[in-house]
Short mmCIF file of N, CA, C and O in Angstrom, two decimals:
data_model
loop_
_atom_site.label_atom_id
_atom_site.label_comp_id
_atom_site.label_asym_id
_atom_site.label_seq_id
_atom_site.Cartn_x
_atom_site.Cartn_y
_atom_site.Cartn_z
N UNK A 1447 -34.00 -24.22 -27.84
CA UNK A 1447 -32.59 -23.99 -28.08
C UNK A 1447 -31.95 -23.08 -27.04
O UNK A 1447 -30.75 -23.10 -26.87
N UNK A 1448 -32.79 -22.29 -26.38
CA UNK A 1448 -32.26 -21.45 -25.32
C UNK A 1448 -31.62 -22.30 -24.23
O UNK A 1448 -30.59 -21.94 -23.67
N UNK A 1449 -32.22 -23.46 -23.95
CA UNK A 1449 -31.63 -24.37 -22.96
C UNK A 1449 -30.26 -24.84 -23.40
O UNK A 1449 -29.33 -24.92 -22.59
N UNK A 1450 -30.10 -25.16 -24.70
CA UNK A 1450 -28.80 -25.59 -25.19
C UNK A 1450 -27.76 -24.48 -24.99
O UNK A 1450 -26.64 -24.74 -24.57
N UNK A 1451 -28.15 -23.25 -25.29
CA UNK A 1451 -27.22 -22.13 -25.13
C UNK A 1451 -26.82 -21.99 -23.67
O UNK A 1451 -25.62 -21.90 -23.35
N UNK A 1452 -27.78 -22.00 -22.77
CA UNK A 1452 -27.49 -21.86 -21.34
C UNK A 1452 -26.64 -23.03 -20.84
O UNK A 1452 -25.70 -22.82 -20.06
N UNK A 1453 -26.95 -24.25 -21.27
CA UNK A 1453 -26.15 -25.42 -20.87
C UNK A 1453 -24.73 -25.30 -21.38
O UNK A 1453 -23.77 -25.68 -20.68
N UNK A 1454 -24.56 -24.81 -22.59
CA UNK A 1454 -23.23 -24.63 -23.16
C UNK A 1454 -22.43 -23.61 -22.36
O UNK A 1454 -21.26 -23.83 -22.04
N UNK A 1455 -23.06 -22.51 -22.03
CA UNK A 1455 -22.37 -21.47 -21.24
C UNK A 1455 -21.98 -22.01 -19.87
O UNK A 1455 -20.87 -21.76 -19.39
N UNK A 1456 -22.87 -22.78 -19.24
CA UNK A 1456 -22.55 -23.38 -17.94
C UNK A 1456 -21.46 -24.42 -18.08
O UNK A 1456 -20.57 -24.52 -17.22
N UNK A 1457 -21.50 -25.20 -19.14
CA UNK A 1457 -20.51 -26.26 -19.34
C UNK A 1457 -19.12 -25.70 -19.51
O UNK A 1457 -18.14 -26.33 -19.14
N UNK A 1458 -19.04 -24.51 -20.07
CA UNK A 1458 -17.74 -23.91 -20.34
C UNK A 1458 -17.00 -23.52 -19.07
O UNK A 1458 -15.78 -23.39 -19.08
N UNK A 1459 -17.72 -23.36 -18.00
CA UNK A 1459 -17.08 -23.00 -16.74
C UNK A 1459 -17.16 -21.52 -16.45
O UNK A 1459 -17.53 -20.71 -17.31
N UNK A 1460 -16.81 -21.15 -15.26
CA UNK A 1460 -17.04 -19.79 -14.78
C UNK A 1460 -16.19 -18.71 -15.46
O UNK A 1460 -16.59 -17.55 -15.45
N UNK A 1461 -15.05 -19.04 -16.01
CA UNK A 1461 -14.20 -18.00 -16.60
C UNK A 1461 -14.00 -18.19 -18.10
O UNK A 1461 -13.18 -17.52 -18.70
N UNK A 1462 -14.76 -19.10 -18.69
CA UNK A 1462 -14.49 -19.46 -20.08
C UNK A 1462 -15.12 -18.50 -21.09
O UNK A 1462 -16.04 -17.75 -20.80
N UNK A 1463 -14.58 -18.57 -22.28
CA UNK A 1463 -15.07 -17.84 -23.43
C UNK A 1463 -15.79 -18.83 -24.33
O UNK A 1463 -15.28 -19.91 -24.61
N UNK A 1464 -16.98 -18.48 -24.79
CA UNK A 1464 -17.76 -19.32 -25.69
C UNK A 1464 -18.04 -18.52 -26.96
O UNK A 1464 -18.41 -17.35 -26.89
N UNK A 1465 -17.84 -19.17 -28.10
CA UNK A 1465 -18.15 -18.56 -29.39
C UNK A 1465 -19.13 -19.45 -30.14
O UNK A 1465 -18.89 -20.65 -30.31
N UNK A 1466 -20.23 -18.88 -30.59
CA UNK A 1466 -21.14 -19.55 -31.50
C UNK A 1466 -20.77 -19.02 -32.88
O UNK A 1466 -20.82 -17.81 -33.12
N UNK A 1467 -20.35 -19.93 -33.78
CA UNK A 1467 -19.75 -19.51 -35.04
C UNK A 1467 -20.27 -20.35 -36.20
O UNK A 1467 -21.04 -21.29 -36.02
N UNK A 1468 -19.78 -20.02 -37.38
CA UNK A 1468 -19.94 -20.86 -38.57
C UNK A 1468 -18.55 -21.07 -39.16
O UNK A 1468 -17.74 -20.14 -39.21
N UNK A 1469 -18.28 -22.28 -39.60
CA UNK A 1469 -16.93 -22.65 -40.00
C UNK A 1469 -16.38 -21.84 -41.17
O UNK A 1469 -15.18 -21.64 -41.28
N UNK A 1470 -17.25 -21.35 -42.03
CA UNK A 1470 -16.80 -20.63 -43.22
C UNK A 1470 -16.74 -19.11 -43.03
O UNK A 1470 -16.35 -18.38 -43.92
N UNK A 1471 -17.11 -18.63 -41.88
CA UNK A 1471 -17.21 -17.19 -41.62
C UNK A 1471 -15.85 -16.58 -41.29
O UNK A 1471 -15.22 -16.97 -40.30
N UNK A 1472 -15.39 -15.62 -42.09
CA UNK A 1472 -14.08 -15.02 -41.82
C UNK A 1472 -14.06 -14.22 -40.50
O UNK A 1472 -13.01 -14.15 -39.85
N UNK A 1473 -15.18 -13.65 -40.11
CA UNK A 1473 -15.23 -12.92 -38.84
C UNK A 1473 -15.11 -13.87 -37.66
O UNK A 1473 -14.47 -13.55 -36.65
N UNK A 1474 -15.71 -15.04 -37.80
CA UNK A 1474 -15.60 -16.07 -36.77
C UNK A 1474 -14.16 -16.55 -36.66
O UNK A 1474 -13.62 -16.70 -35.56
N UNK A 1475 -13.53 -16.79 -37.79
CA UNK A 1475 -12.14 -17.24 -37.80
C UNK A 1475 -11.25 -16.19 -37.14
O UNK A 1475 -10.35 -16.53 -36.37
N UNK A 1476 -11.50 -14.93 -37.44
CA UNK A 1476 -10.71 -13.85 -36.84
C UNK A 1476 -10.84 -13.86 -35.33
O UNK A 1476 -9.85 -13.76 -34.60
N UNK A 1477 -12.07 -13.99 -34.83
CA UNK A 1477 -12.28 -14.00 -33.38
C UNK A 1477 -11.55 -15.18 -32.73
O UNK A 1477 -10.89 -15.02 -31.70
N UNK A 1478 -11.66 -16.36 -33.34
CA UNK A 1478 -10.98 -17.54 -32.80
C UNK A 1478 -9.47 -17.34 -32.78
O UNK A 1478 -8.81 -17.62 -31.78
N UNK A 1479 -8.94 -16.85 -33.89
CA UNK A 1479 -7.49 -16.67 -33.98
C UNK A 1479 -6.98 -15.62 -33.01
O UNK A 1479 -5.93 -15.80 -32.38
N UNK A 1480 -7.70 -14.51 -32.87
CA UNK A 1480 -7.25 -13.46 -31.95
C UNK A 1480 -7.26 -13.95 -30.50
O UNK A 1480 -6.37 -13.62 -29.73
N UNK A 1481 -8.27 -14.74 -30.14
CA UNK A 1481 -8.30 -15.30 -28.80
C UNK A 1481 -7.15 -16.28 -28.60
O UNK A 1481 -6.47 -16.24 -27.56
N UNK A 1482 -6.92 -17.14 -29.57
CA UNK A 1482 -5.82 -18.09 -29.41
C UNK A 1482 -4.47 -17.38 -29.35
O UNK A 1482 -3.58 -17.79 -28.61
N UNK A 1483 -4.35 -16.29 -30.08
CA UNK A 1483 -3.09 -15.53 -30.06
C UNK A 1483 -2.75 -15.01 -28.67
O UNK A 1483 -1.58 -14.79 -28.36
N UNK A 1484 -3.77 -14.81 -27.82
CA UNK A 1484 -3.49 -14.36 -26.45
C UNK A 1484 -3.58 -15.52 -25.46
O UNK A 1484 -3.62 -15.32 -24.25
N UNK A 1485 -3.63 -16.75 -25.97
CA UNK A 1485 -3.57 -17.93 -25.13
C UNK A 1485 -4.90 -18.46 -24.64
O UNK A 1485 -4.95 -19.28 -23.74
N UNK A 1486 -5.99 -18.01 -25.25
CA UNK A 1486 -7.32 -18.47 -24.83
C UNK A 1486 -7.87 -19.41 -25.88
O UNK A 1486 -7.92 -19.08 -27.07
N UNK A 1487 -8.27 -20.60 -25.43
CA UNK A 1487 -8.90 -21.58 -26.31
C UNK A 1487 -10.40 -21.57 -26.01
O UNK A 1487 -10.86 -22.18 -25.06
N UNK A 1488 -11.17 -20.84 -26.80
CA UNK A 1488 -12.60 -20.74 -26.51
C UNK A 1488 -13.34 -22.05 -26.77
O UNK A 1488 -12.89 -22.88 -27.57
N UNK A 1489 -14.45 -22.21 -26.10
CA UNK A 1489 -15.38 -23.28 -26.44
C UNK A 1489 -16.12 -22.78 -27.67
O UNK A 1489 -16.66 -21.68 -27.67
N UNK A 1490 -16.12 -23.57 -28.74
CA UNK A 1490 -16.70 -23.15 -30.01
C UNK A 1490 -17.83 -24.08 -30.41
O UNK A 1490 -17.67 -25.29 -30.42
N UNK A 1491 -18.97 -23.49 -30.74
CA UNK A 1491 -20.09 -24.23 -31.29
C UNK A 1491 -20.23 -23.78 -32.74
O UNK A 1491 -20.62 -22.65 -33.01
N UNK A 1492 -19.84 -24.66 -33.67
CA UNK A 1492 -19.94 -24.36 -35.10
C UNK A 1492 -21.36 -24.68 -35.54
O UNK A 1492 -21.73 -25.84 -35.69
N UNK A 1493 -22.16 -23.67 -35.75
CA UNK A 1493 -23.59 -23.85 -36.04
C UNK A 1493 -23.82 -24.62 -37.34
O UNK A 1493 -24.82 -25.33 -37.45
N UNK A 1494 -22.93 -24.50 -38.29
CA UNK A 1494 -23.11 -25.20 -39.57
C UNK A 1494 -22.56 -26.62 -39.55
O UNK A 1494 -22.70 -27.35 -40.53
N UNK A 1495 -21.97 -27.03 -38.45
CA UNK A 1495 -21.40 -28.38 -38.35
C UNK A 1495 -22.18 -29.26 -37.37
O UNK A 1495 -21.73 -30.34 -37.02
N UNK A 1496 -23.32 -28.81 -36.94
CA UNK A 1496 -24.13 -29.58 -36.00
C UNK A 1496 -24.72 -30.80 -36.72
O UNK A 1496 -24.92 -30.78 -37.93
N UNK A 1497 -25.02 -31.84 -35.97
CA UNK A 1497 -25.55 -33.08 -36.54
C UNK A 1497 -26.87 -32.86 -37.26
O UNK A 1497 -27.13 -33.41 -38.31
N UNK A 1498 -27.73 -32.05 -36.67
CA UNK A 1498 -29.04 -31.77 -37.25
C UNK A 1498 -28.95 -30.44 -37.99
O UNK A 1498 -28.73 -29.40 -37.39
N UNK A 1499 -29.12 -30.44 -39.32
CA UNK A 1499 -28.94 -29.24 -40.13
C UNK A 1499 -29.79 -28.07 -39.65
O UNK A 1499 -29.37 -26.92 -39.70
N UNK A 1500 -31.02 -28.33 -39.23
CA UNK A 1500 -31.90 -27.26 -38.77
C UNK A 1500 -31.52 -26.75 -37.39
O UNK A 1500 -31.89 -25.65 -37.00
N UNK A 1501 -30.81 -27.54 -36.64
CA UNK A 1501 -30.43 -27.22 -35.29
C UNK A 1501 -29.62 -25.92 -35.22
O UNK A 1501 -29.88 -25.06 -34.37
N UNK A 1502 -28.64 -25.78 -36.09
CA UNK A 1502 -27.80 -24.58 -36.09
C UNK A 1502 -28.61 -23.32 -36.34
O UNK A 1502 -28.40 -22.29 -35.69
N UNK A 1503 -29.54 -23.38 -37.26
CA UNK A 1503 -30.39 -22.23 -37.54
C UNK A 1503 -31.28 -21.91 -36.34
O UNK A 1503 -31.51 -20.74 -36.02
N UNK A 1504 -31.75 -22.94 -35.67
CA UNK A 1504 -32.58 -22.73 -34.47
C UNK A 1504 -31.76 -22.09 -33.35
O UNK A 1504 -32.25 -21.21 -32.64
N UNK A 1505 -30.53 -22.55 -33.18
CA UNK A 1505 -29.66 -21.97 -32.16
C UNK A 1505 -29.38 -20.51 -32.49
O UNK A 1505 -29.43 -19.65 -31.62
N UNK A 1506 -29.11 -20.22 -33.76
CA UNK A 1506 -28.83 -18.84 -34.15
C UNK A 1506 -30.06 -17.95 -33.91
O UNK A 1506 -29.94 -16.81 -33.45
N UNK A 1507 -31.24 -18.46 -34.18
CA UNK A 1507 -32.47 -17.71 -33.92
C UNK A 1507 -32.64 -17.46 -32.42
O UNK A 1507 -33.04 -16.36 -32.01
N UNK A 1508 -32.32 -18.46 -31.60
CA UNK A 1508 -32.41 -18.30 -30.16
C UNK A 1508 -31.38 -17.28 -29.65
O UNK A 1508 -31.66 -16.49 -28.75
N UNK A 1509 -30.19 -17.30 -30.25
CA UNK A 1509 -29.17 -16.31 -29.90
C UNK A 1509 -29.66 -14.89 -30.21
O UNK A 1509 -29.47 -13.97 -29.42
N UNK A 1510 -30.31 -14.74 -31.36
CA UNK A 1510 -30.84 -13.43 -31.72
C UNK A 1510 -31.90 -12.99 -30.71
O UNK A 1510 -31.93 -11.82 -30.30
N UNK A 1511 -32.74 -13.92 -30.31
CA UNK A 1511 -33.78 -13.60 -29.34
C UNK A 1511 -33.16 -13.17 -28.01
O UNK A 1511 -33.64 -12.24 -27.35
N UNK A 1512 -32.09 -13.83 -27.60
CA UNK A 1512 -31.43 -13.52 -26.32
C UNK A 1512 -30.64 -12.22 -26.36
O UNK A 1512 -30.57 -11.50 -25.36
N UNK A 1513 -30.00 -11.95 -27.51
CA UNK A 1513 -29.01 -10.87 -27.56
C UNK A 1513 -29.38 -9.71 -28.48
O UNK A 1513 -28.79 -8.64 -28.38
N UNK A 1514 -30.27 -9.95 -29.43
CA UNK A 1514 -30.57 -8.94 -30.44
C UNK A 1514 -29.60 -8.96 -31.60
O UNK A 1514 -29.76 -8.24 -32.57
N UNK A 1515 -28.57 -9.79 -31.50
CA UNK A 1515 -27.55 -9.90 -32.55
C UNK A 1515 -27.89 -11.08 -33.45
O UNK A 1515 -28.02 -12.20 -32.98
N UNK A 1516 -27.98 -10.82 -34.76
CA UNK A 1516 -28.36 -11.90 -35.68
C UNK A 1516 -27.16 -12.52 -36.38
O UNK A 1516 -27.31 -13.53 -37.06
N UNK A 1517 -25.98 -11.94 -36.23
CA UNK A 1517 -24.80 -12.42 -36.94
C UNK A 1517 -23.90 -13.26 -36.03
O UNK A 1517 -24.05 -13.25 -34.81
N UNK A 1518 -22.98 -13.96 -36.66
CA UNK A 1518 -21.93 -14.69 -35.93
C UNK A 1518 -20.59 -14.04 -36.26
O UNK A 1518 -20.46 -13.42 -37.31
N UNK A 1519 -19.64 -14.17 -35.35
CA UNK A 1519 -19.70 -14.94 -34.12
C UNK A 1519 -20.53 -14.23 -33.06
O UNK A 1519 -20.67 -13.02 -33.06
N UNK A 1520 -21.06 -15.05 -32.17
CA UNK A 1520 -21.72 -14.55 -30.98
C UNK A 1520 -20.80 -14.93 -29.82
O UNK A 1520 -20.66 -16.11 -29.49
N UNK A 1521 -20.14 -13.94 -29.27
CA UNK A 1521 -19.10 -14.18 -28.27
C UNK A 1521 -19.63 -13.94 -26.86
O UNK A 1521 -20.36 -12.97 -26.62
N UNK A 1522 -19.24 -14.82 -25.96
CA UNK A 1522 -19.69 -14.78 -24.57
C UNK A 1522 -18.49 -14.91 -23.64
O UNK A 1522 -17.58 -15.69 -23.90
N UNK A 1523 -18.50 -14.16 -22.58
CA UNK A 1523 -17.45 -14.22 -21.56
C UNK A 1523 -18.13 -14.33 -20.20
O UNK A 1523 -18.96 -13.49 -19.85
N UNK A 1524 -17.78 -15.36 -19.46
CA UNK A 1524 -18.37 -15.61 -18.13
C UNK A 1524 -19.90 -15.63 -18.17
O UNK A 1524 -20.57 -15.10 -17.30
N UNK A 1525 -20.45 -16.21 -19.24
CA UNK A 1525 -21.89 -16.34 -19.35
C UNK A 1525 -22.61 -15.09 -19.82
O UNK A 1525 -23.83 -15.08 -19.93
N UNK A 1526 -21.87 -14.03 -20.13
CA UNK A 1526 -22.46 -12.77 -20.58
C UNK A 1526 -22.10 -12.53 -22.04
O UNK A 1526 -20.94 -12.68 -22.44
N UNK A 1527 -23.08 -12.12 -22.82
CA UNK A 1527 -22.84 -11.82 -24.24
C UNK A 1527 -21.99 -10.56 -24.35
O UNK A 1527 -22.30 -9.55 -23.72
N UNK A 1528 -20.93 -10.64 -25.15
CA UNK A 1528 -20.09 -9.45 -25.34
C UNK A 1528 -20.16 -8.90 -26.75
O UNK A 1528 -19.69 -7.81 -27.00
N UNK A 1529 -20.74 -9.67 -27.70
CA UNK A 1529 -20.89 -9.16 -29.06
C UNK A 1529 -20.31 -10.07 -30.11
O UNK A 1529 -20.30 -11.29 -29.97
N UNK A 1530 -19.79 -9.44 -31.17
CA UNK A 1530 -19.25 -10.17 -32.31
C UNK A 1530 -17.75 -10.03 -32.42
O UNK A 1530 -17.05 -9.74 -31.45
N UNK A 1531 -17.26 -10.18 -33.64
CA UNK A 1531 -15.82 -10.18 -33.90
C UNK A 1531 -15.15 -8.87 -33.48
O UNK A 1531 -14.09 -8.88 -32.84
N UNK A 1532 -15.75 -7.75 -33.84
CA UNK A 1532 -15.17 -6.46 -33.46
C UNK A 1532 -15.14 -6.28 -31.95
O UNK A 1532 -14.21 -5.69 -31.41
N UNK A 1533 -16.15 -6.80 -31.28
CA UNK A 1533 -16.21 -6.70 -29.83
C UNK A 1533 -15.14 -7.57 -29.16
O UNK A 1533 -14.57 -7.18 -28.14
N UNK A 1534 -14.87 -8.73 -29.75
CA UNK A 1534 -13.77 -9.57 -29.26
C UNK A 1534 -12.46 -8.82 -29.43
O UNK A 1534 -11.65 -8.72 -28.50
N UNK A 1535 -12.25 -8.26 -30.61
CA UNK A 1535 -11.02 -7.51 -30.90
C UNK A 1535 -10.86 -6.35 -29.90
O UNK A 1535 -9.79 -6.18 -29.30
N UNK A 1536 -11.91 -5.58 -29.73
CA UNK A 1536 -11.85 -4.44 -28.80
C UNK A 1536 -11.67 -4.91 -27.36
O UNK A 1536 -10.93 -4.29 -26.59
N UNK A 1537 -12.33 -6.01 -27.02
CA UNK A 1537 -12.18 -6.56 -25.68
C UNK A 1537 -10.76 -6.99 -25.37
O UNK A 1537 -10.28 -6.80 -24.25
N UNK A 1538 -10.10 -7.53 -26.36
CA UNK A 1538 -8.69 -7.91 -26.18
C UNK A 1538 -7.86 -6.65 -25.92
O UNK A 1538 -7.04 -6.60 -25.00
N UNK A 1539 -8.10 -5.62 -26.72
CA UNK A 1539 -7.36 -4.36 -26.53
C UNK A 1539 -7.67 -3.73 -25.19
O UNK A 1539 -6.78 -3.13 -24.57
N UNK A 1540 -8.92 -3.84 -24.73
CA UNK A 1540 -9.32 -3.24 -23.46
C UNK A 1540 -8.96 -4.10 -22.25
O UNK A 1540 -9.13 -3.65 -21.11
N UNK A 1541 -8.52 -5.32 -22.47
CA UNK A 1541 -8.08 -6.18 -21.37
C UNK A 1541 -9.17 -6.98 -20.68
O UNK A 1541 -8.94 -7.51 -19.59
N UNK A 1542 -10.36 -7.12 -21.30
CA UNK A 1542 -11.42 -7.85 -20.60
C UNK A 1542 -11.13 -9.34 -20.49
O UNK A 1542 -11.77 -10.02 -19.70
N UNK A 1543 -10.19 -9.83 -21.27
CA UNK A 1543 -9.84 -11.25 -21.24
C UNK A 1543 -8.58 -11.52 -20.40
O UNK A 1543 -8.14 -12.65 -20.32
N UNK A 1544 -8.03 -10.49 -19.79
CA UNK A 1544 -6.76 -10.65 -19.09
C UNK A 1544 -6.78 -11.68 -17.98
O UNK A 1544 -5.78 -12.35 -17.73
N UNK A 1545 -7.92 -11.84 -17.30
CA UNK A 1545 -7.96 -12.80 -16.19
C UNK A 1545 -8.59 -14.14 -16.57
O UNK A 1545 -8.85 -14.98 -15.71
N UNK A 1546 -8.80 -14.35 -17.88
CA UNK A 1546 -9.31 -15.65 -18.34
C UNK A 1546 -8.14 -16.63 -18.37
O UNK A 1546 -7.05 -16.29 -18.83
N UNK A 1547 -8.34 -17.85 -17.85
CA UNK A 1547 -7.24 -18.83 -17.86
C UNK A 1547 -6.70 -19.04 -19.27
O UNK A 1547 -7.46 -19.13 -20.24
N UNK A 1548 -5.40 -19.09 -19.36
CA UNK A 1548 -4.75 -19.30 -20.65
C UNK A 1548 -4.39 -20.78 -20.75
O UNK A 1548 -3.56 -21.28 -20.02
N UNK A 1549 -5.11 -21.48 -21.62
CA UNK A 1549 -4.95 -22.92 -21.71
C UNK A 1549 -5.59 -23.43 -22.99
O UNK A 1549 -6.57 -22.88 -23.46
N UNK A 1550 -5.07 -24.53 -23.50
CA UNK A 1550 -5.67 -25.17 -24.66
C UNK A 1550 -6.87 -26.01 -24.28
O UNK A 1550 -7.50 -26.60 -25.13
N UNK A 1551 -7.18 -26.07 -22.98
CA UNK A 1551 -8.30 -26.90 -22.54
C UNK A 1551 -9.34 -26.12 -21.76
O UNK A 1551 -10.03 -26.66 -20.92
N UNK A 1552 -9.44 -24.84 -22.00
CA UNK A 1552 -10.45 -24.04 -21.30
C UNK A 1552 -11.82 -24.67 -21.50
O UNK A 1552 -12.22 -24.97 -22.61
N UNK A 1553 -12.53 -24.89 -20.42
CA UNK A 1553 -13.88 -25.41 -20.50
C UNK A 1553 -13.98 -26.92 -20.57
O UNK A 1553 -15.04 -27.48 -20.31
N UNK A 1554 -12.92 -27.61 -20.90
CA UNK A 1554 -13.00 -29.05 -21.12
C UNK A 1554 -13.45 -29.81 -19.88
O UNK A 1554 -14.26 -30.72 -19.96
N UNK A 1555 -12.96 -29.40 -18.71
CA UNK A 1555 -13.32 -30.11 -17.49
C UNK A 1555 -14.79 -29.97 -17.14
O UNK A 1555 -15.35 -30.78 -16.42
N UNK A 1556 -15.46 -28.97 -17.69
CA UNK A 1556 -16.86 -28.75 -17.41
C UNK A 1556 -17.79 -29.41 -18.42
O UNK A 1556 -18.97 -29.55 -18.19
N UNK A 1557 -17.25 -29.82 -19.55
CA UNK A 1557 -18.09 -30.29 -20.65
C UNK A 1557 -18.94 -31.50 -20.26
O UNK A 1557 -20.13 -31.52 -20.53
N UNK A 1558 -18.34 -32.51 -19.66
CA UNK A 1558 -19.09 -33.73 -19.33
C UNK A 1558 -20.22 -33.46 -18.34
O UNK A 1558 -21.22 -34.17 -18.34
N UNK A 1559 -20.08 -32.45 -17.52
CA UNK A 1559 -21.07 -32.17 -16.50
C UNK A 1559 -22.42 -31.75 -17.08
O UNK A 1559 -23.43 -31.90 -16.42
N UNK A 1560 -22.44 -31.20 -18.29
CA UNK A 1560 -23.72 -30.73 -18.81
C UNK A 1560 -24.11 -31.38 -20.12
O UNK A 1560 -24.97 -30.88 -20.83
N UNK A 1561 -23.49 -32.49 -20.46
CA UNK A 1561 -23.93 -33.25 -21.61
C UNK A 1561 -23.44 -32.73 -22.95
O UNK A 1561 -24.14 -32.85 -23.94
N UNK A 1562 -22.27 -32.15 -23.01
CA UNK A 1562 -21.71 -31.75 -24.28
C UNK A 1562 -20.44 -32.56 -24.52
O UNK A 1562 -19.83 -33.08 -23.60
N UNK A 1563 -20.07 -32.69 -25.77
CA UNK A 1563 -18.88 -33.48 -26.11
C UNK A 1563 -18.25 -32.91 -27.37
O UNK A 1563 -18.88 -32.13 -28.09
N UNK A 1564 -17.00 -33.28 -27.66
CA UNK A 1564 -16.38 -32.82 -28.89
C UNK A 1564 -17.21 -33.23 -30.09
O UNK A 1564 -17.79 -34.32 -30.11
N UNK A 1565 -17.29 -32.37 -31.11
CA UNK A 1565 -18.14 -32.69 -32.26
C UNK A 1565 -17.40 -33.46 -33.34
O UNK A 1565 -17.95 -33.68 -34.40
N UNK A 1566 -16.16 -33.85 -33.09
CA UNK A 1566 -15.44 -34.65 -34.07
C UNK A 1566 -14.68 -33.84 -35.09
O UNK A 1566 -14.07 -34.39 -35.99
N UNK A 1567 -14.72 -32.53 -34.97
CA UNK A 1567 -13.97 -31.69 -35.91
C UNK A 1567 -12.50 -32.01 -35.73
O UNK A 1567 -11.97 -31.96 -34.63
N UNK A 1568 -11.85 -32.35 -36.80
CA UNK A 1568 -10.44 -32.72 -36.75
C UNK A 1568 -9.67 -31.82 -37.71
O UNK A 1568 -9.12 -32.27 -38.69
N UNK A 1569 -9.69 -30.52 -37.41
CA UNK A 1569 -9.04 -29.58 -38.31
C UNK A 1569 -7.74 -29.02 -37.74
O UNK A 1569 -7.14 -28.12 -38.29
N UNK A 1570 -7.31 -29.58 -36.61
CA UNK A 1570 -6.06 -29.14 -36.01
C UNK A 1570 -6.19 -27.82 -35.25
O UNK A 1570 -5.21 -27.32 -34.74
N UNK A 1571 -7.38 -27.27 -35.15
CA UNK A 1571 -7.57 -26.00 -34.48
C UNK A 1571 -7.48 -26.19 -32.95
O UNK A 1571 -7.88 -27.22 -32.45
N UNK A 1572 -6.96 -25.20 -32.25
CA UNK A 1572 -6.80 -25.31 -30.80
C UNK A 1572 -8.03 -24.88 -30.03
O UNK A 1572 -7.94 -24.18 -29.05
N UNK A 1573 -9.19 -25.27 -30.49
CA UNK A 1573 -10.43 -24.84 -29.86
C UNK A 1573 -11.17 -26.07 -29.34
O UNK A 1573 -10.97 -27.16 -29.79
N UNK A 1574 -12.05 -25.85 -28.40
CA UNK A 1574 -12.88 -26.90 -27.85
C UNK A 1574 -14.23 -26.87 -28.54
O UNK A 1574 -15.09 -26.08 -28.19
N UNK A 1575 -14.41 -27.69 -29.58
CA UNK A 1575 -15.67 -27.73 -30.29
C UNK A 1575 -16.63 -28.61 -29.53
O UNK A 1575 -16.24 -29.67 -29.04
N UNK A 1576 -17.89 -28.21 -29.46
CA UNK A 1576 -18.85 -29.04 -28.74
C UNK A 1576 -20.13 -29.19 -29.54
O UNK A 1576 -20.45 -28.40 -30.42
N UNK A 1577 -20.84 -30.24 -29.21
CA UNK A 1577 -22.15 -30.51 -29.78
C UNK A 1577 -22.98 -31.22 -28.73
O UNK A 1577 -22.42 -31.73 -27.76
N UNK A 1578 -24.25 -31.24 -28.88
CA UNK A 1578 -25.10 -31.90 -27.88
C UNK A 1578 -24.96 -33.40 -27.99
O UNK A 1578 -24.76 -33.93 -29.07
N UNK A 1579 -25.08 -34.08 -26.87
CA UNK A 1579 -25.07 -35.54 -26.86
C UNK A 1579 -26.43 -36.03 -27.28
O UNK A 1579 -27.42 -35.39 -27.08
#
C-alpha cells in the first residue's frame, strides 16, 4: 500500500494537496471544506469508499507506518505529510497553502499518468476523488 500512497502523491502533481479521509469523518469534512474555502480542491482518497473493503484499512495502516499518525484526515502538501485536520487549519492560518494553485481541478492533469481515476463519487463535492485502476 505504500506504493499506492506514493503513486497518489506523485499523481497529484508538484503543488497539490492530498487528503486521505473517510467519508463520515467530521474532521475530514472540516479539512476539505476549509481548503475549498480558500480555493484549493484537494485530491481526496476516501478510505471507506474504496472498491476493496480491506484496501482502505491497509492504506490507513501504511499511512501510520509512514507518518506515525493513525487518524484521518492524513493531509499532504507537495508530497510531504503535514498532519491532520488541526494542522490543515493551522497551515491555512500560517499561509503554507498560499502558493498552491487555486482551482477545482488541482491534480487532475496528473491523475492519468500514474493510474488513478475518479472513484465515481457523485456527491457534488468540489474535490478530486481517486481510486486505483
